[in-house]
Tab-separated table of C-alpha atoms and ligand atoms in Angstrom:
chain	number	residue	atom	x	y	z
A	1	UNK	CA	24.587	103.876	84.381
A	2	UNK	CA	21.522	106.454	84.340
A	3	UNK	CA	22.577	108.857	81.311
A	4	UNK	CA	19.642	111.225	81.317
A	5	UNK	CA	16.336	111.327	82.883
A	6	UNK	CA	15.248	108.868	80.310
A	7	UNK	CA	17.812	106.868	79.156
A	8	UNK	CA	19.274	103.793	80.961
A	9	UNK	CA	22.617	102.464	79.271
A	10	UNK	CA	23.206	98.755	79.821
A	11	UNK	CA	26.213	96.661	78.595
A	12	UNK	CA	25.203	96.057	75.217
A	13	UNK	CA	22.186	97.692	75.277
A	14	UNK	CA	20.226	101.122	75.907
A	15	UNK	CA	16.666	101.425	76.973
A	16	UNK	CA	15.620	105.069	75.804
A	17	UNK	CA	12.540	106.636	74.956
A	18	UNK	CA	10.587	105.400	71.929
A	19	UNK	CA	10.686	108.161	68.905
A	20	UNK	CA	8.042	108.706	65.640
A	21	UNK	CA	10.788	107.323	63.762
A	22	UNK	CA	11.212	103.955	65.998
A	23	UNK	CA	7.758	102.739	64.532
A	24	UNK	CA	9.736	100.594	60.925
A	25	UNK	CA	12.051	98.859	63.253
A	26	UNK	CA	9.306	98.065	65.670
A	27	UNK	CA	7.335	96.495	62.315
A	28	UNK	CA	10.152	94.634	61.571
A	29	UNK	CA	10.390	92.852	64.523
A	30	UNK	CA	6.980	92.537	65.371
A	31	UNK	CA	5.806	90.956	62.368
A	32	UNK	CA	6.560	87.682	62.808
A	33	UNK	CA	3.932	85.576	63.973
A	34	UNK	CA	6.468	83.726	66.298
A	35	UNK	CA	6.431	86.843	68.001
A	36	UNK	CA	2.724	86.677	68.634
A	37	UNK	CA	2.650	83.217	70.139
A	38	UNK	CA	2.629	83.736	73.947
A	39	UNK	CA	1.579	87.334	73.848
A	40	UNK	CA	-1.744	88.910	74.707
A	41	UNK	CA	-1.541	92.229	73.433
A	42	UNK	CA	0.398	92.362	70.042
A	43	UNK	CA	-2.380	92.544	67.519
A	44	UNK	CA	-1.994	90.278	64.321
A	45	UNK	CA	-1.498	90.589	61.708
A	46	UNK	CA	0.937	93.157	62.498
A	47	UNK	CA	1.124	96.558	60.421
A	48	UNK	CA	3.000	99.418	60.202
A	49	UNK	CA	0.124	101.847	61.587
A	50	UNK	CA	0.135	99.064	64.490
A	51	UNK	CA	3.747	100.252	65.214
A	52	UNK	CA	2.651	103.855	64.759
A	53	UNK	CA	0.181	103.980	67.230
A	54	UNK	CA	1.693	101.662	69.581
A	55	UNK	CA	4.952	104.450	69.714
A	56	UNK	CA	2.167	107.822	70.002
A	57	UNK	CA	0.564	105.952	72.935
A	58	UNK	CA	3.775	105.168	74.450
A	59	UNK	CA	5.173	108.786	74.048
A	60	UNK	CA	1.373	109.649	75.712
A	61	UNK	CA	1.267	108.010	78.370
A	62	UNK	CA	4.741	109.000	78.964
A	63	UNK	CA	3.874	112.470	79.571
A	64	UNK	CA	1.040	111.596	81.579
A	65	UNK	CA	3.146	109.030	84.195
A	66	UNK	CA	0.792	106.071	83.294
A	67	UNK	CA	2.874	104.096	81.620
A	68	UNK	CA	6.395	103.707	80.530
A	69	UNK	CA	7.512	102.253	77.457
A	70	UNK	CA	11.348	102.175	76.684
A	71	UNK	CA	13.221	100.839	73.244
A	72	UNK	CA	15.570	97.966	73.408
A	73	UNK	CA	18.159	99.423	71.455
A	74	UNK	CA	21.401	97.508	70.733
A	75	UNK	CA	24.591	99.521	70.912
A	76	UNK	CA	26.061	97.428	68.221
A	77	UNK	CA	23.848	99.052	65.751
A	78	UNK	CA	21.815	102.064	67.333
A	79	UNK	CA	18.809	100.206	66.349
A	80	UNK	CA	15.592	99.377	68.362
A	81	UNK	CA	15.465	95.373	68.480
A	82	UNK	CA	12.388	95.598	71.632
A	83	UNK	CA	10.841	96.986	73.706
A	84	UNK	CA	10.391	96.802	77.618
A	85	UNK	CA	7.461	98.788	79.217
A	86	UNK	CA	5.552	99.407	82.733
A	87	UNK	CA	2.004	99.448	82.252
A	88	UNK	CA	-1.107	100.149	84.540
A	89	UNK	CA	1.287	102.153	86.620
A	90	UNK	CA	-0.714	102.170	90.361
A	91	UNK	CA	1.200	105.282	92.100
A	92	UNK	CA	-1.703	104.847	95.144
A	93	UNK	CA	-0.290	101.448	95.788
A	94	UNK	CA	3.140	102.160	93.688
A	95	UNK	CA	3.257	99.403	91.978
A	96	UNK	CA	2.965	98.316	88.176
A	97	UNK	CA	3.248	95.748	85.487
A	98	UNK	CA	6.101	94.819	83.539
A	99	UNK	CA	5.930	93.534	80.050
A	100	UNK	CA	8.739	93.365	76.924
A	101	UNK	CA	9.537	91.757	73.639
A	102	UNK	CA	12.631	91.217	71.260
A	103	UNK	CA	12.954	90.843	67.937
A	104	UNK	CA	13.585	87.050	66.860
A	105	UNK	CA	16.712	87.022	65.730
A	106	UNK	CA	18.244	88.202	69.080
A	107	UNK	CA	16.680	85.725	70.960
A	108	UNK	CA	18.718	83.614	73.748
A	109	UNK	CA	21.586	86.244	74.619
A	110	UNK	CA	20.442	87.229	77.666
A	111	UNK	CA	19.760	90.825	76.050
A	112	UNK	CA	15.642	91.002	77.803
A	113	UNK	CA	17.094	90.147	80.955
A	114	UNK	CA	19.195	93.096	80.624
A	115	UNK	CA	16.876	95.130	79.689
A	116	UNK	CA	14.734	94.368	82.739
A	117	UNK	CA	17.156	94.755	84.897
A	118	UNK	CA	17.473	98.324	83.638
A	119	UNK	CA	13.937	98.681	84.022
A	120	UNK	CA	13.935	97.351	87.516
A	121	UNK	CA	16.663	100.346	88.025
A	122	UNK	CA	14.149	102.677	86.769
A	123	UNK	CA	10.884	101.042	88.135
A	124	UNK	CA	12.421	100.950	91.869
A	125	UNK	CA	15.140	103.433	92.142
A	126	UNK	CA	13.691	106.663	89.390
A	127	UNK	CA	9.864	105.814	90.253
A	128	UNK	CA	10.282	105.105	93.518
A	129	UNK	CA	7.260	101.782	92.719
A	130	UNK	CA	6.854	98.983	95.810
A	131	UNK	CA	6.384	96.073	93.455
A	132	UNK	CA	6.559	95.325	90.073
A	133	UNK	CA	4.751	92.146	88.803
A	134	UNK	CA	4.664	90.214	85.389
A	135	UNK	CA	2.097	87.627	84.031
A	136	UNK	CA	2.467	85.229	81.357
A	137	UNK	CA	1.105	81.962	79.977
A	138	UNK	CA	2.254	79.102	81.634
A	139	UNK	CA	3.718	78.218	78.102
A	140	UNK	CA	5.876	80.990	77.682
A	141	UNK	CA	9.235	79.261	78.797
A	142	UNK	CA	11.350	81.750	78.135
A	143	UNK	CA	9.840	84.939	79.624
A	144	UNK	CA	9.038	82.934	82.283
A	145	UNK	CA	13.440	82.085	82.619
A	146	UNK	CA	13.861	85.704	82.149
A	147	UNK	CA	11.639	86.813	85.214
A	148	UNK	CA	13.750	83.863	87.037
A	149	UNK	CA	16.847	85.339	86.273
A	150	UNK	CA	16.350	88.737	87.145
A	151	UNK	CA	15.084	87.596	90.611
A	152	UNK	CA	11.573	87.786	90.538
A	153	UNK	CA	9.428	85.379	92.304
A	154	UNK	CA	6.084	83.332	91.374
A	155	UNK	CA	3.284	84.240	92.902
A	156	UNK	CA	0.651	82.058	91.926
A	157	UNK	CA	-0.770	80.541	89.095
A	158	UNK	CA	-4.242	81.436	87.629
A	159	UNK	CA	-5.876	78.720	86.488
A	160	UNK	CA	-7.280	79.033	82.529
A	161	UNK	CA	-7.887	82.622	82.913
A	162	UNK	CA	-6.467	83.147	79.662
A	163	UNK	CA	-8.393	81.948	76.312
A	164	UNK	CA	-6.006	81.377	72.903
A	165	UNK	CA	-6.618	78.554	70.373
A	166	UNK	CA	-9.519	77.928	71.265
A	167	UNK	CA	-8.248	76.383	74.609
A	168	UNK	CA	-7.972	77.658	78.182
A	169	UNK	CA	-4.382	78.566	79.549
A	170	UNK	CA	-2.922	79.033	82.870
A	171	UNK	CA	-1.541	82.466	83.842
A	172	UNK	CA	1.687	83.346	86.100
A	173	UNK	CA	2.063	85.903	88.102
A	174	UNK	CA	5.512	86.590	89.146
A	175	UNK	CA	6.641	89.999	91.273
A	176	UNK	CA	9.671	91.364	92.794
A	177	UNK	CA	9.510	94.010	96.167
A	178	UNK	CA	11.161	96.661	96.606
A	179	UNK	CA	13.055	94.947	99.652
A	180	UNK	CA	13.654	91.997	97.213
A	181	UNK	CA	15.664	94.572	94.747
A	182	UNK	CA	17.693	96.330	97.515
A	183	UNK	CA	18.588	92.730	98.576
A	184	UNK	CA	19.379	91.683	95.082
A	185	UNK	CA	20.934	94.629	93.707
A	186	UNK	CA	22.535	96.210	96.669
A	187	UNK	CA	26.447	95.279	95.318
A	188	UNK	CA	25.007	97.676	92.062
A	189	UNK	CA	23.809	100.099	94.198
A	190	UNK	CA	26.763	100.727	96.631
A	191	UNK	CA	29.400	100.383	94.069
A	192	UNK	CA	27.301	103.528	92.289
A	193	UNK	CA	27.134	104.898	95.655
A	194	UNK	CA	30.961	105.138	96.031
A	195	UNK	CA	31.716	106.361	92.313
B	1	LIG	C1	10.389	86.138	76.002
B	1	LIG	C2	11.506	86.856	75.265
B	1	LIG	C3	11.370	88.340	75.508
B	1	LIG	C4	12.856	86.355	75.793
B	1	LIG	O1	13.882	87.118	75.195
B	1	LIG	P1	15.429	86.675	75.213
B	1	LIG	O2	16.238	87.883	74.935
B	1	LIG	O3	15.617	85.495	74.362
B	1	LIG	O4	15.619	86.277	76.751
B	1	LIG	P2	16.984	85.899	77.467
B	1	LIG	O5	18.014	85.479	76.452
B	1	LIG	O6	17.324	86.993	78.394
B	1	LIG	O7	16.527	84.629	78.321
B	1	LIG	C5	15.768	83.590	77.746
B	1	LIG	C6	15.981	82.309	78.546
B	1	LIG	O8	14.976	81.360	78.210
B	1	LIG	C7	15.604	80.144	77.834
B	1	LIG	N1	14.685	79.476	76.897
B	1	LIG	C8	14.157	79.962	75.758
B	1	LIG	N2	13.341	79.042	75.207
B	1	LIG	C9	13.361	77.975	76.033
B	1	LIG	C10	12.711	76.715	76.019
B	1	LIG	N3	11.864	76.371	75.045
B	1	LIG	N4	12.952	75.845	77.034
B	1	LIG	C11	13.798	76.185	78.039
B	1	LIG	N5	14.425	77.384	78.111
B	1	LIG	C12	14.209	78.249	77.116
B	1	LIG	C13	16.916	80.575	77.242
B	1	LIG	O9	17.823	79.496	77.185
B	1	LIG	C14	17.310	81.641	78.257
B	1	LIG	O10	17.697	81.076	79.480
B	1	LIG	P3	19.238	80.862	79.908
B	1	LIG	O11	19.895	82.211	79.831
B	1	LIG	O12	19.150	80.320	81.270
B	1	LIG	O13	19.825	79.920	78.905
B	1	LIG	C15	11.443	86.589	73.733
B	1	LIG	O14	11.409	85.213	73.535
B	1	LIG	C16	10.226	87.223	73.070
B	1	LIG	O15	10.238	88.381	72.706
B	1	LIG	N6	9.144	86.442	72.876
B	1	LIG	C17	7.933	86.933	72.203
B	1	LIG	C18	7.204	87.984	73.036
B	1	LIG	C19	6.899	87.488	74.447
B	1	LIG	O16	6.552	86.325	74.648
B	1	LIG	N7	7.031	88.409	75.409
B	1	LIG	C20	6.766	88.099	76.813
B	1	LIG	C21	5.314	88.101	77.095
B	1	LIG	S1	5.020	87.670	78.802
């Protein structure tokens, strides 16, 4: 269910707008260097003016429509546990790049591939996008299950593009159309159609 123009309510979870005051929950989570492992852009190690400017960039590029950056926040506790976010937004070509993260301890409950599938919801049906693509390191299990289960498909695989540990790493690109997410999501879509 859409509640307001920017804020997506899931089962357990809302995706809403980040706020100044999101930043010491974002810290918490973030500083973990598990969180780190798989990730390009997280700097480490992580600080609290890290989360700061992270949340004014978000709330930025926000108001310009390049980028859209929502917090995970878990009904349970009204607390932001991740974050889910659209980035290089390409409205020539409508399409842009999906990226999240969770907090540790709420790994493995399925709660990021809710929150994607929000964001899907927002990226296809609010923003109108043609595709929305993710890439990740070939290592990155996970991310790469939660892509699978929200339907997106693999596009390719580019081959040590990406340098950590002073190694060379395979990249995945995985996307989902806009015809893939009617096809996918229609049952959502007409059931919201007849309410
Ligand atoms: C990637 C990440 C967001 C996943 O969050 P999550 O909430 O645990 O994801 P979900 O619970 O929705 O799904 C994770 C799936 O991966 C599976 N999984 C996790 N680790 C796995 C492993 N080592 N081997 C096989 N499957 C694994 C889980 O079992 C689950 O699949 P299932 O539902 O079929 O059992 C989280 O691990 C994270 O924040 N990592 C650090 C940041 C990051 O890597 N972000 C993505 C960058 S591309």
């Amino acid at each position: 269910m859409v509640r307001s123009k920017l804020e997506m309510e899931g089962e357990r979870i809302v995706l809403r707008k980040l706020m100044p005051s999101d930043a010491s929950d974002i810290y918490e989570n973030l500083r973990d260097k598990d969180m780190v492992k798989w990730t390009l852009n997280i700097p480490w190690p992580y600080r609290k003016r890290d989360a700061m400017k992270f949340v004014r960039k978000a709330r930025y590029k926000m108001k310009k429509r390049s980028g859209y950056a929502f917090g995970i926040v878990l009904k349970e506790t009204g607390r932001v546990i991740g974050v889910v976010d659209l980035i290089r937004v390409d409205w020539k070509n409508k399409n842009a790049e999906l990226g999240y993260w969770l907090g540790k301890k709420y790994w493995g409950r399925g709660l990021t591939t809710e929150a994607v599938k929000l964001m899907l919801k927002f990226a296809f049906e609010r923003l109108k996008l043609h595709m929305v693509y993710a890439t990740l390191f070939e290592e990155n299990i996970a991310s790469r299950r939660v892509l699978e289960k929200a339907g997106f498909k693999l596009e390719g695989v580019m081959r040590e593009c990406r340098f950590k540990y002073g190694k060379w790493h395979n990249e995945l690109r995985f996307s989902m159309l806009r015809s893939e997410y009617k096809q996918l999501y229609k049952k959502a879509l007409s059931s919201r159609r007849k309410n």
